[in-house]
mmCIF file of C-alpha atoms and ligand atoms in Angstrom:
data_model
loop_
_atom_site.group_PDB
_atom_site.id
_atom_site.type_symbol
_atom_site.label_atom_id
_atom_site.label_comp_id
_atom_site.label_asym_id
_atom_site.label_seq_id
_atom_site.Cartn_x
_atom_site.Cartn_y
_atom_site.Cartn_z
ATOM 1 C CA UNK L 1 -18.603 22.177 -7.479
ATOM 2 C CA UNK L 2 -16.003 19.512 -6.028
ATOM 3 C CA UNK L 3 -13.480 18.256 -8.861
ATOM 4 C CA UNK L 4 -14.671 14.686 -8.680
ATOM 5 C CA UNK L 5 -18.494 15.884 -9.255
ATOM 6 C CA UNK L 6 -16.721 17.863 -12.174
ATOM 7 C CA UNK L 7 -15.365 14.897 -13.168
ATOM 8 C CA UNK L 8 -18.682 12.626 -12.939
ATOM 9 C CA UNK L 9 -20.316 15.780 -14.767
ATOM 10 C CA UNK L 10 -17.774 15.416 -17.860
ATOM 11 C CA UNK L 11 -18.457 11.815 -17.999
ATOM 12 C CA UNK L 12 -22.266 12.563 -18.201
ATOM 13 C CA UNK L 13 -22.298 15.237 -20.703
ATOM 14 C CA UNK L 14 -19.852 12.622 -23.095
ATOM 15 C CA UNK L 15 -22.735 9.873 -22.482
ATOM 16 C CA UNK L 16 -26.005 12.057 -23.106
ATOM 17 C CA UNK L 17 -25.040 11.988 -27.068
ATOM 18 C CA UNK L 18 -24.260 8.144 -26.554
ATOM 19 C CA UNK L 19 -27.801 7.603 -25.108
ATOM 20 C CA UNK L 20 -29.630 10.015 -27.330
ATOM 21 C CA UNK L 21 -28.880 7.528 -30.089
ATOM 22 C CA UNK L 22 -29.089 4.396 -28.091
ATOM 23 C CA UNK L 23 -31.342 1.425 -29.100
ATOM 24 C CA UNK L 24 -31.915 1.197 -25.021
ATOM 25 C CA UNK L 25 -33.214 4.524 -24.860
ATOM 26 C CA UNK L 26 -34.907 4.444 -28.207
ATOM 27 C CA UNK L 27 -35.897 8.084 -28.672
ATOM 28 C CA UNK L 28 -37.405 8.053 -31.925
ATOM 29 C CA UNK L 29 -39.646 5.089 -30.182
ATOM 30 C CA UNK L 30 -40.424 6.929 -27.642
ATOM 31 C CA UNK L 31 -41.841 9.936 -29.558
ATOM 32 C CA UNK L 32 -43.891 7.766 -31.763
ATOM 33 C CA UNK L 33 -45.327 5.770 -28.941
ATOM 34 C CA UNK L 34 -45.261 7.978 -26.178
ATOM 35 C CA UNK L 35 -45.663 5.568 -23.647
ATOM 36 C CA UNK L 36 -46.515 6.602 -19.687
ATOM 37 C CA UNK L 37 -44.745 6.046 -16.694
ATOM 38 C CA UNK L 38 -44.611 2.737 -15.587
ATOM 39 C CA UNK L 39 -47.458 1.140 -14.419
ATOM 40 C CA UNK L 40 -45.871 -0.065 -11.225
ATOM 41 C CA UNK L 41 -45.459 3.868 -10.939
ATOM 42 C CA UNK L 42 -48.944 5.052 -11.876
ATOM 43 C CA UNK L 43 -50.125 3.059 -9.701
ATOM 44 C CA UNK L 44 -48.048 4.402 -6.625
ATOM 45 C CA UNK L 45 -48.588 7.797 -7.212
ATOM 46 C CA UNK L 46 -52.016 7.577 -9.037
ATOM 47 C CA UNK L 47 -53.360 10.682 -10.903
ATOM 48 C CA UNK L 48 -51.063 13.719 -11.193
ATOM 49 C CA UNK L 49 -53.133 15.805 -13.482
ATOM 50 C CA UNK L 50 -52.052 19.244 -12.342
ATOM 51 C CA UNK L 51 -49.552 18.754 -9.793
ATOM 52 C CA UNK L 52 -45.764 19.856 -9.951
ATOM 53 C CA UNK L 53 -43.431 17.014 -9.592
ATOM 54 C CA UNK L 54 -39.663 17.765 -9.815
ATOM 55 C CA UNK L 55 -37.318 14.864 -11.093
ATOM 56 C CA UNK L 56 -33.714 15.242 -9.575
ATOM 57 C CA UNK L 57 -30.919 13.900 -11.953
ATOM 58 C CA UNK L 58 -32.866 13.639 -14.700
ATOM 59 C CA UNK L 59 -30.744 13.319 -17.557
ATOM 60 C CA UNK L 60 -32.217 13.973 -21.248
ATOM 61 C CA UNK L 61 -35.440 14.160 -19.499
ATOM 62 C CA UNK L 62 -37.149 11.035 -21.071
ATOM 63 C CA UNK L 63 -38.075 9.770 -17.333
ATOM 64 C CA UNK L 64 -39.556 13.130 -17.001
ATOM 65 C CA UNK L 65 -41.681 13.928 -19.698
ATOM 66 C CA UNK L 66 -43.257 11.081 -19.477
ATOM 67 C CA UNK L 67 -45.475 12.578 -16.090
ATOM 68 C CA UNK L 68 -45.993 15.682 -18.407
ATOM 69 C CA UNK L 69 -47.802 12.899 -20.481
ATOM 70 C CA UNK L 70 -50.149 12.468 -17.289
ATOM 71 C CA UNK L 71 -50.897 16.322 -16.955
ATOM 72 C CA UNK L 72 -47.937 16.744 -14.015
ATOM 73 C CA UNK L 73 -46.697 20.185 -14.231
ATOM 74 C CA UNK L 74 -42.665 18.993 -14.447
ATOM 75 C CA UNK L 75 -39.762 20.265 -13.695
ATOM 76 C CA UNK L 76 -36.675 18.482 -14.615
ATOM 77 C CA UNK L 77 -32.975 19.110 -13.238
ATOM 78 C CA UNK L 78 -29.545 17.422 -14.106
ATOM 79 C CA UNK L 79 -25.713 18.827 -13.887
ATOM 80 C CA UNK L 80 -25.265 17.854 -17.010
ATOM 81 C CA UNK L 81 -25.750 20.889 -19.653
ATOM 82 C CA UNK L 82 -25.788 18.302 -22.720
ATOM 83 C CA UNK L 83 -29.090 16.795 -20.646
ATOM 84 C CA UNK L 84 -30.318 19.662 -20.093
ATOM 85 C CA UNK L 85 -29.949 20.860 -23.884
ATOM 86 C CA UNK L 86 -31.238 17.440 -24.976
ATOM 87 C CA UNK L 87 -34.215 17.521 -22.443
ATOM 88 C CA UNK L 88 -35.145 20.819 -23.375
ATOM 89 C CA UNK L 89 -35.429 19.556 -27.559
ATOM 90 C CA UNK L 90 -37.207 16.366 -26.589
ATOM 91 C CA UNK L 91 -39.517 18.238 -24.492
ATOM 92 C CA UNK L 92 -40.673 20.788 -27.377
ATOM 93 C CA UNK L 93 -40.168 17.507 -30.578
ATOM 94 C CA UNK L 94 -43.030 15.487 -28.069
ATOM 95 C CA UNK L 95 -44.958 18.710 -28.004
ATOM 96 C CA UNK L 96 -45.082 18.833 -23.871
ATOM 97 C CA UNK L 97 -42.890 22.339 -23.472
ATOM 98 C CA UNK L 98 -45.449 24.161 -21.845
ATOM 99 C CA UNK L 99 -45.589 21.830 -19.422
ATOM 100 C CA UNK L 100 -42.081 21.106 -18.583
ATOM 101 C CA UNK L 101 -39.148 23.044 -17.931
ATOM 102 C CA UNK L 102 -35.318 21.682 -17.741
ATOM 103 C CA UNK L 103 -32.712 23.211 -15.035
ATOM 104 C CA UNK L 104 -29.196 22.751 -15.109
ATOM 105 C CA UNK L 105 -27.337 22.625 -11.700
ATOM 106 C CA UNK L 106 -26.033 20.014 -8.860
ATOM 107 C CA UNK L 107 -28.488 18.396 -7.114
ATOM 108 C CA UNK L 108 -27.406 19.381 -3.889
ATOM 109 C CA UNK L 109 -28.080 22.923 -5.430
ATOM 110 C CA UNK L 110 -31.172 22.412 -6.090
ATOM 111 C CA UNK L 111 -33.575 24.566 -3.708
ATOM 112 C CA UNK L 112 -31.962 27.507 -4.324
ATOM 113 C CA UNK L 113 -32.024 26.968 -8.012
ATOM 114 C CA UNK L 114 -35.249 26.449 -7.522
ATOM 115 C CA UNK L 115 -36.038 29.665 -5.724
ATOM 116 C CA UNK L 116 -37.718 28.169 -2.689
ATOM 117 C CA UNK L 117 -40.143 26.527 -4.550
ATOM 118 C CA UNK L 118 -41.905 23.291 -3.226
ATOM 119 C CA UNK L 119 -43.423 20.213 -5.061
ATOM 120 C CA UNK L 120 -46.070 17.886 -5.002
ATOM 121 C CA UNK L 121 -43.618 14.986 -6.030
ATOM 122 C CA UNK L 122 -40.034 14.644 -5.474
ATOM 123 C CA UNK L 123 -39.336 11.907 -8.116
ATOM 124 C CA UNK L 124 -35.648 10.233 -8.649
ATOM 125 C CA UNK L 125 -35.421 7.081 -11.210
ATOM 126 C CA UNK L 126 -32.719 3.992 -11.355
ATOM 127 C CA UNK L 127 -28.671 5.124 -11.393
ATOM 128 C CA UNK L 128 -29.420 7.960 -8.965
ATOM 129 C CA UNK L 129 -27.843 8.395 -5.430
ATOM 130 C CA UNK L 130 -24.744 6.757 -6.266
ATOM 131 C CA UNK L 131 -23.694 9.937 -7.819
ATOM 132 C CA UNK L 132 -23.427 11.605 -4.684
ATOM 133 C CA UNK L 133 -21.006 11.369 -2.140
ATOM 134 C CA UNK L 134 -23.123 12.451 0.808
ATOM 135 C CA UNK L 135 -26.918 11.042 1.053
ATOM 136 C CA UNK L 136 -27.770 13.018 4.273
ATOM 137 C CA UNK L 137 -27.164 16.402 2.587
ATOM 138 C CA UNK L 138 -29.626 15.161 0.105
ATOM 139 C CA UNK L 139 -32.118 13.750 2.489
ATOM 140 C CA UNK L 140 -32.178 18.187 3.378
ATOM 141 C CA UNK L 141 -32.663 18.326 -0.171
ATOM 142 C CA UNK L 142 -35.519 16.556 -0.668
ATOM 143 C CA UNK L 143 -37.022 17.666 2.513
ATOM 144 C CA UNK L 144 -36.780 21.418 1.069
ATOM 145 C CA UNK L 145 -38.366 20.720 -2.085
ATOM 146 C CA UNK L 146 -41.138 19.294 -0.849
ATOM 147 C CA UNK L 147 -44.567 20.718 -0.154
ATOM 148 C CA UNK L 148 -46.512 19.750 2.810
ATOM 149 C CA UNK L 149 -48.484 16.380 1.774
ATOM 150 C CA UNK L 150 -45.263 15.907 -0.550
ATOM 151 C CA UNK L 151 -44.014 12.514 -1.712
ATOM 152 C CA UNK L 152 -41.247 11.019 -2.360
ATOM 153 C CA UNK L 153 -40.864 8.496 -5.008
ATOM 154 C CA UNK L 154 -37.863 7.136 -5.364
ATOM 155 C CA UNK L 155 -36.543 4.107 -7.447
ATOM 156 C CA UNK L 156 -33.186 3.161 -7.495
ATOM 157 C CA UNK L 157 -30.009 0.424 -8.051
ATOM 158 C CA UNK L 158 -29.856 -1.845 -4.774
ATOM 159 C CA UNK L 159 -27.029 -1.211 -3.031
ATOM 160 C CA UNK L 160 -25.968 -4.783 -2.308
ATOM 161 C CA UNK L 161 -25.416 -4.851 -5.793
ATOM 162 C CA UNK L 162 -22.926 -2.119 -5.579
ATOM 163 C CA UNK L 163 -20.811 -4.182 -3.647
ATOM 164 C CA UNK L 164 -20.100 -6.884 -6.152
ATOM 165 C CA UNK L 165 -17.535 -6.583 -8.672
ATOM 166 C CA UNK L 166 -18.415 -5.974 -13.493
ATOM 167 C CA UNK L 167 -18.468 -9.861 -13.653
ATOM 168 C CA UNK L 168 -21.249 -10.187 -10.562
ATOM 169 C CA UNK L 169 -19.169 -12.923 -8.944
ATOM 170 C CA UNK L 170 -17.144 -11.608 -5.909
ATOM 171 C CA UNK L 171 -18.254 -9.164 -3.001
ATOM 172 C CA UNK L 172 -15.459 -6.300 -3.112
ATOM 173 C CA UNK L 173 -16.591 -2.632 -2.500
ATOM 174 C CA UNK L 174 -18.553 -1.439 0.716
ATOM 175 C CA UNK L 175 -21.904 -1.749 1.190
ATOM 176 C CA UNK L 176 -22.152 1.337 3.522
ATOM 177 C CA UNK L 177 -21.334 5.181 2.653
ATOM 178 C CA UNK L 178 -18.048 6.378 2.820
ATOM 179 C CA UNK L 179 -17.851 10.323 1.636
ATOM 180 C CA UNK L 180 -14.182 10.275 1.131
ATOM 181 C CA UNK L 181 -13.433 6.657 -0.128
ATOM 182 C CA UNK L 182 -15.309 6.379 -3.697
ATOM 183 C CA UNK L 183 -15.533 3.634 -5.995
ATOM 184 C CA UNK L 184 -13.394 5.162 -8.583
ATOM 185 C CA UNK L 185 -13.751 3.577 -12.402
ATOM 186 C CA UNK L 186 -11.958 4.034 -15.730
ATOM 187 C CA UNK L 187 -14.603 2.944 -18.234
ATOM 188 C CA UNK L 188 -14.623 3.902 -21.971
ATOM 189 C CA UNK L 189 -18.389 1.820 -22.060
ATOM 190 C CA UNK L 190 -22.135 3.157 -20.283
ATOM 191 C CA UNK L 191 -24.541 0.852 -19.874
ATOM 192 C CA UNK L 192 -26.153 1.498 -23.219
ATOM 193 C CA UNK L 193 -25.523 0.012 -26.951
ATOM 194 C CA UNK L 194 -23.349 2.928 -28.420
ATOM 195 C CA UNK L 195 -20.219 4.162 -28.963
ATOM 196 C CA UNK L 196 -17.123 4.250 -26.706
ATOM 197 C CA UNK L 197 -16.723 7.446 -24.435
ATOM 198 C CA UNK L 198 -13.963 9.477 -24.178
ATOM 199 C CA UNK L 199 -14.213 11.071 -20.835
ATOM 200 C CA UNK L 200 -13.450 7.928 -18.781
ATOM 201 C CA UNK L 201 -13.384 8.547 -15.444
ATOM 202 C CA UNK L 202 -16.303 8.936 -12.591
ATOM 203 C CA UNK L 203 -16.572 8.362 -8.465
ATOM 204 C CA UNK L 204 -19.119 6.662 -7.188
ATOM 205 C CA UNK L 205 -19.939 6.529 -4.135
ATOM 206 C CA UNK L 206 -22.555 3.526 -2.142
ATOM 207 C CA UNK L 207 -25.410 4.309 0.184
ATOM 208 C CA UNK L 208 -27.090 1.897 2.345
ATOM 209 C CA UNK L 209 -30.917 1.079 2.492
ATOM 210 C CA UNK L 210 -30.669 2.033 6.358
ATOM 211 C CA UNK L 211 -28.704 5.594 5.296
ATOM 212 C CA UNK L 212 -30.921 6.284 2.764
ATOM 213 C CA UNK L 213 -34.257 6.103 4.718
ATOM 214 C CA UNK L 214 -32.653 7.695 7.877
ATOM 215 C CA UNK L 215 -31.373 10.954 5.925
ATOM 216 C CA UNK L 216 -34.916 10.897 4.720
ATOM 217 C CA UNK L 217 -36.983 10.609 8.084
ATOM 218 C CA UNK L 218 -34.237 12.843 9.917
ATOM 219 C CA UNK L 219 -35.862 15.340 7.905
ATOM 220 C CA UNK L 220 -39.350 15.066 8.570
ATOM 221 C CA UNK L 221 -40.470 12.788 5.970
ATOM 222 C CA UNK L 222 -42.636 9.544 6.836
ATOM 223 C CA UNK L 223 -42.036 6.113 5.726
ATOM 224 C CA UNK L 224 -44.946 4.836 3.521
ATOM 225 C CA UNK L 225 -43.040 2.201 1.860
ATOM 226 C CA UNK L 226 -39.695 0.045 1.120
ATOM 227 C CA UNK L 227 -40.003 -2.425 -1.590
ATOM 228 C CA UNK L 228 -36.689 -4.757 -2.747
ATOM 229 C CA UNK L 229 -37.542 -5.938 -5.920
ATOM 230 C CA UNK L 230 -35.288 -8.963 -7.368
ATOM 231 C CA UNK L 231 -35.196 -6.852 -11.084
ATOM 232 C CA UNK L 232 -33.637 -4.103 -12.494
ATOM 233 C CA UNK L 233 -33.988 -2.432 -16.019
ATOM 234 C CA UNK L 234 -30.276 -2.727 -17.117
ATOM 235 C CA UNK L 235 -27.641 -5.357 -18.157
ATOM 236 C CA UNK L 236 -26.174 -4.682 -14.460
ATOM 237 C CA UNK L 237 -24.514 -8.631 -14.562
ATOM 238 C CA UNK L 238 -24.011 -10.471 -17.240
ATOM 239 C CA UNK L 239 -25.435 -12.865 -16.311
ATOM 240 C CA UNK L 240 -28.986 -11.351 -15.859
ATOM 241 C CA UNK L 241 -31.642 -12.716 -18.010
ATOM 242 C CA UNK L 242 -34.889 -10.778 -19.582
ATOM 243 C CA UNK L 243 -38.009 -11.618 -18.450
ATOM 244 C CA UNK L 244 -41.361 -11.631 -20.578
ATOM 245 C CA UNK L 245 -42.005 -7.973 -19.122
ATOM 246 C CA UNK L 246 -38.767 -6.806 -20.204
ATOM 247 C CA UNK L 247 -37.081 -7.019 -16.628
ATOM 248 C CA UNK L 248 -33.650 -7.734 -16.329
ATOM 249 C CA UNK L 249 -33.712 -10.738 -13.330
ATOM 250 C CA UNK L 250 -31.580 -13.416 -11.726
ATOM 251 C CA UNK L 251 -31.798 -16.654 -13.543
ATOM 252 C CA UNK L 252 -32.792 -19.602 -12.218
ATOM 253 C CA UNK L 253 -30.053 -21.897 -10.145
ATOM 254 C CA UNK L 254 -28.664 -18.550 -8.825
ATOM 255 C CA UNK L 255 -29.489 -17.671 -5.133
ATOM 256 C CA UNK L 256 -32.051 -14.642 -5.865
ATOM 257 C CA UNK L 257 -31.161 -11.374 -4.850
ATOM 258 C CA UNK L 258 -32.212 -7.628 -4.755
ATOM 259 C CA UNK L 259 -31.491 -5.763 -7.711
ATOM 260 C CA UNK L 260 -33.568 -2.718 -7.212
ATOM 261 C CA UNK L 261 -35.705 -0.562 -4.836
ATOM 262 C CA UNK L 262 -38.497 1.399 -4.407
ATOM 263 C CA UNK L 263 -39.015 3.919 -1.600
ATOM 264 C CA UNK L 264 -41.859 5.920 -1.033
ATOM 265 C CA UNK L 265 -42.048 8.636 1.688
ATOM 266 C CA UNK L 266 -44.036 11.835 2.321
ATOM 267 C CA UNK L 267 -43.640 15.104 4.462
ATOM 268 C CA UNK L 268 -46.828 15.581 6.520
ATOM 269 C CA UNK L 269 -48.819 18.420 6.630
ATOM 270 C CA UNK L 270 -49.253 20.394 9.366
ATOM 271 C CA UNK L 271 -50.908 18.872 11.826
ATOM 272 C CA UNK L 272 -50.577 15.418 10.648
ATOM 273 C CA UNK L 273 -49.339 13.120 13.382
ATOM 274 C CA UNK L 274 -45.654 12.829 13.158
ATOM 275 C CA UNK L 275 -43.840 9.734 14.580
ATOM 276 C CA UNK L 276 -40.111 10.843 15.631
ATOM 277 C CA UNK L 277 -38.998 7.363 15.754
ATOM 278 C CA UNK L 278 -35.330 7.405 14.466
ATOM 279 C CA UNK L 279 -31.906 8.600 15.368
ATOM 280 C CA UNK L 280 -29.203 8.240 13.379
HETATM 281 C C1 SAM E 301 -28.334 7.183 -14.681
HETATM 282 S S1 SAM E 301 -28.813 8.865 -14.927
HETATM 283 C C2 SAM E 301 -30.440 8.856 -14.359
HETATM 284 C C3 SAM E 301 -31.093 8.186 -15.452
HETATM 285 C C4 SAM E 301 -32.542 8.215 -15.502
HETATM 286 N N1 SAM E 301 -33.063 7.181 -14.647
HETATM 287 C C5 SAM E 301 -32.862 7.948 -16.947
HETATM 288 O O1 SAM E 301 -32.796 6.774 -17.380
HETATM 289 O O2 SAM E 301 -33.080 8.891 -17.684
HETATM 290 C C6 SAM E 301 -27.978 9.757 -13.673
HETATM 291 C C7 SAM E 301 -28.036 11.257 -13.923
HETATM 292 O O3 SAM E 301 -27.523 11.883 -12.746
HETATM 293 C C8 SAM E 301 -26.910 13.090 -13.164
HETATM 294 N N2 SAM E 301 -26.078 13.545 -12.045
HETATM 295 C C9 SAM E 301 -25.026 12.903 -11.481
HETATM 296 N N3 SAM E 301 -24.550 13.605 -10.435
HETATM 297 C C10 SAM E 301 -25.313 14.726 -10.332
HETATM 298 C C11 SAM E 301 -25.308 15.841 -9.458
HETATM 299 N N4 SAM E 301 -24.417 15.963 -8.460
HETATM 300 N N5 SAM E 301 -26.243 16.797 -9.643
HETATM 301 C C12 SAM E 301 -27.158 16.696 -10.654
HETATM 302 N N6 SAM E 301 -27.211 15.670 -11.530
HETATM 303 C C13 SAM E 301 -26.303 14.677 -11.359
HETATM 304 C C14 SAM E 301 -26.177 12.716 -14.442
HETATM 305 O O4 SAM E 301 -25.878 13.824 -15.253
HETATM 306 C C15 SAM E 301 -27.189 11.757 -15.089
HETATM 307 O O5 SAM E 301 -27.987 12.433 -16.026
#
């Protein structure tokens, strides 16, 4: 693996412990509870009773077991060997082992990890792509892992948001990919309640709404939808406020803007009409 995915990976396996124990995450909550997937997500993907769905990046798995919930045969995979550990406990304390199953590898890895194998649902949830330094490779990616009929569902930080500096004031990274020029940080806090980390340092890299869906359809896949939603689910600004549904969103008296996004995209079956409309 490239040193700075190393590095990202040593800064991940430092937060997983951080998390674990997080109010945000609230494990212990979540086991008592065991709430679904979103609504908002249920009701894009409807019932997954029986289908394999594999979530990329999935850290300690808490994103993932929740589709296990639903009956979704689940497959989760993260670089991160602390995830991957932690995903693999959670998975047998909430009783869903037998139907999921934790992988440890880099995402660009992952179909040969994978053995070949193809999915019903490619799913990737918020703080994903800007992990990864080249968003066409994993546009191939996704593309491989999926079976015919496939979807995507992807949810994700906006990008414009990427641009603007901790405070959420001033415009001053790129809002467009560039492989070899990350955003590079030095940050002993995560965006959970927790202790400080240790292993500061991580790349990050942007990817534009236009970059993302184009390494997508270059593949094969077919636009179903792009939604930018003016919410995320983290302290992003600090200036964000909560809303009654637990949304973090732009207050009023500030200009509104997007915050997150959904994407939603599927690789057509043989002999489904396929509309080769873009070049990049
Ligand atoms: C913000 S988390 C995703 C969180 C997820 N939405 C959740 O709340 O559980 C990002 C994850 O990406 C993983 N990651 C980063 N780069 C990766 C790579 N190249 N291959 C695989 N996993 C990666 C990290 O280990 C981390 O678990």
């Amino acid at each position: 693996m490239e040193p700075r995915l190393e590095t990202n990976r040593d800064n991940w396996n430092n937060r997983v412990k951080v998390h674990v124990e997080s109010r945000f995450y609230d494990v212990e909550g979540w086991l008592r509870d065991t709430p679904g997937p979103p609504p908002r997500e249920m009701e894009a993907l409807g019932n997954l009773e029986g289908k394999s769905l594999v979530h990329l990046q999935c850290h300690f798995g808490m994103d993932t077991l929740r589709w296990a919930q639903e009956g979704a045969i689940v497959t989760g995979l993260d670089f991160s060997p602390a995830a991957i550990d932690e995903a693999t406990s959670l998975a047998q304390r909430a009783g869903l082992s037998e139907r999921a199953s934790f992988v440890c590898a880099n995402v660009y890895d992952a179909p040969q990890v994978l053995s070949g194998s193809r999915f019903d649902i490619v799913y990737v949830s918020l703080g994903s792509l800007c992990w990864l330094p080249d968003v066409a490779s994993w546009g191939a990616v996704v593309a491989d892992l999926l079976a015919p009929g496939g979807r995507l569902y992807l949810h994700d930080v906006h990008p414009f948001t990427s641009c603007f500096d901790d405070a959420g004031e001033r415009v001053i990274y790129g809002y467009f990919e560039e492989p070899n020029s990350p955003f590079i940080f030095d940050s002993t806090s995560t965006y959970t309640d927790g202790e400080e980390l240790s292993a500061t340092r991580t790349y990050e890299w942007n990817h534009s709404i236009g970059e993302i869906i184009c390494a997508l359809i270059k593949h094969g896949l077919v636009l179903d939808s792009l939604s930018e939603h003016d919410w995320t689910l983290f302290q992003q600004f600090p200036w964000l406020v909560e809303n009654a549904s637990g949304q973090l969103v732009v207050p009023e008296g500030r200009p509104r803007i997007p915050l997150s996004f959904t994407l939603l995209l599927h690789l057509p079956s043989k002999g489904d009409e396929q509309l080769d409309f873009c070049q990049v």
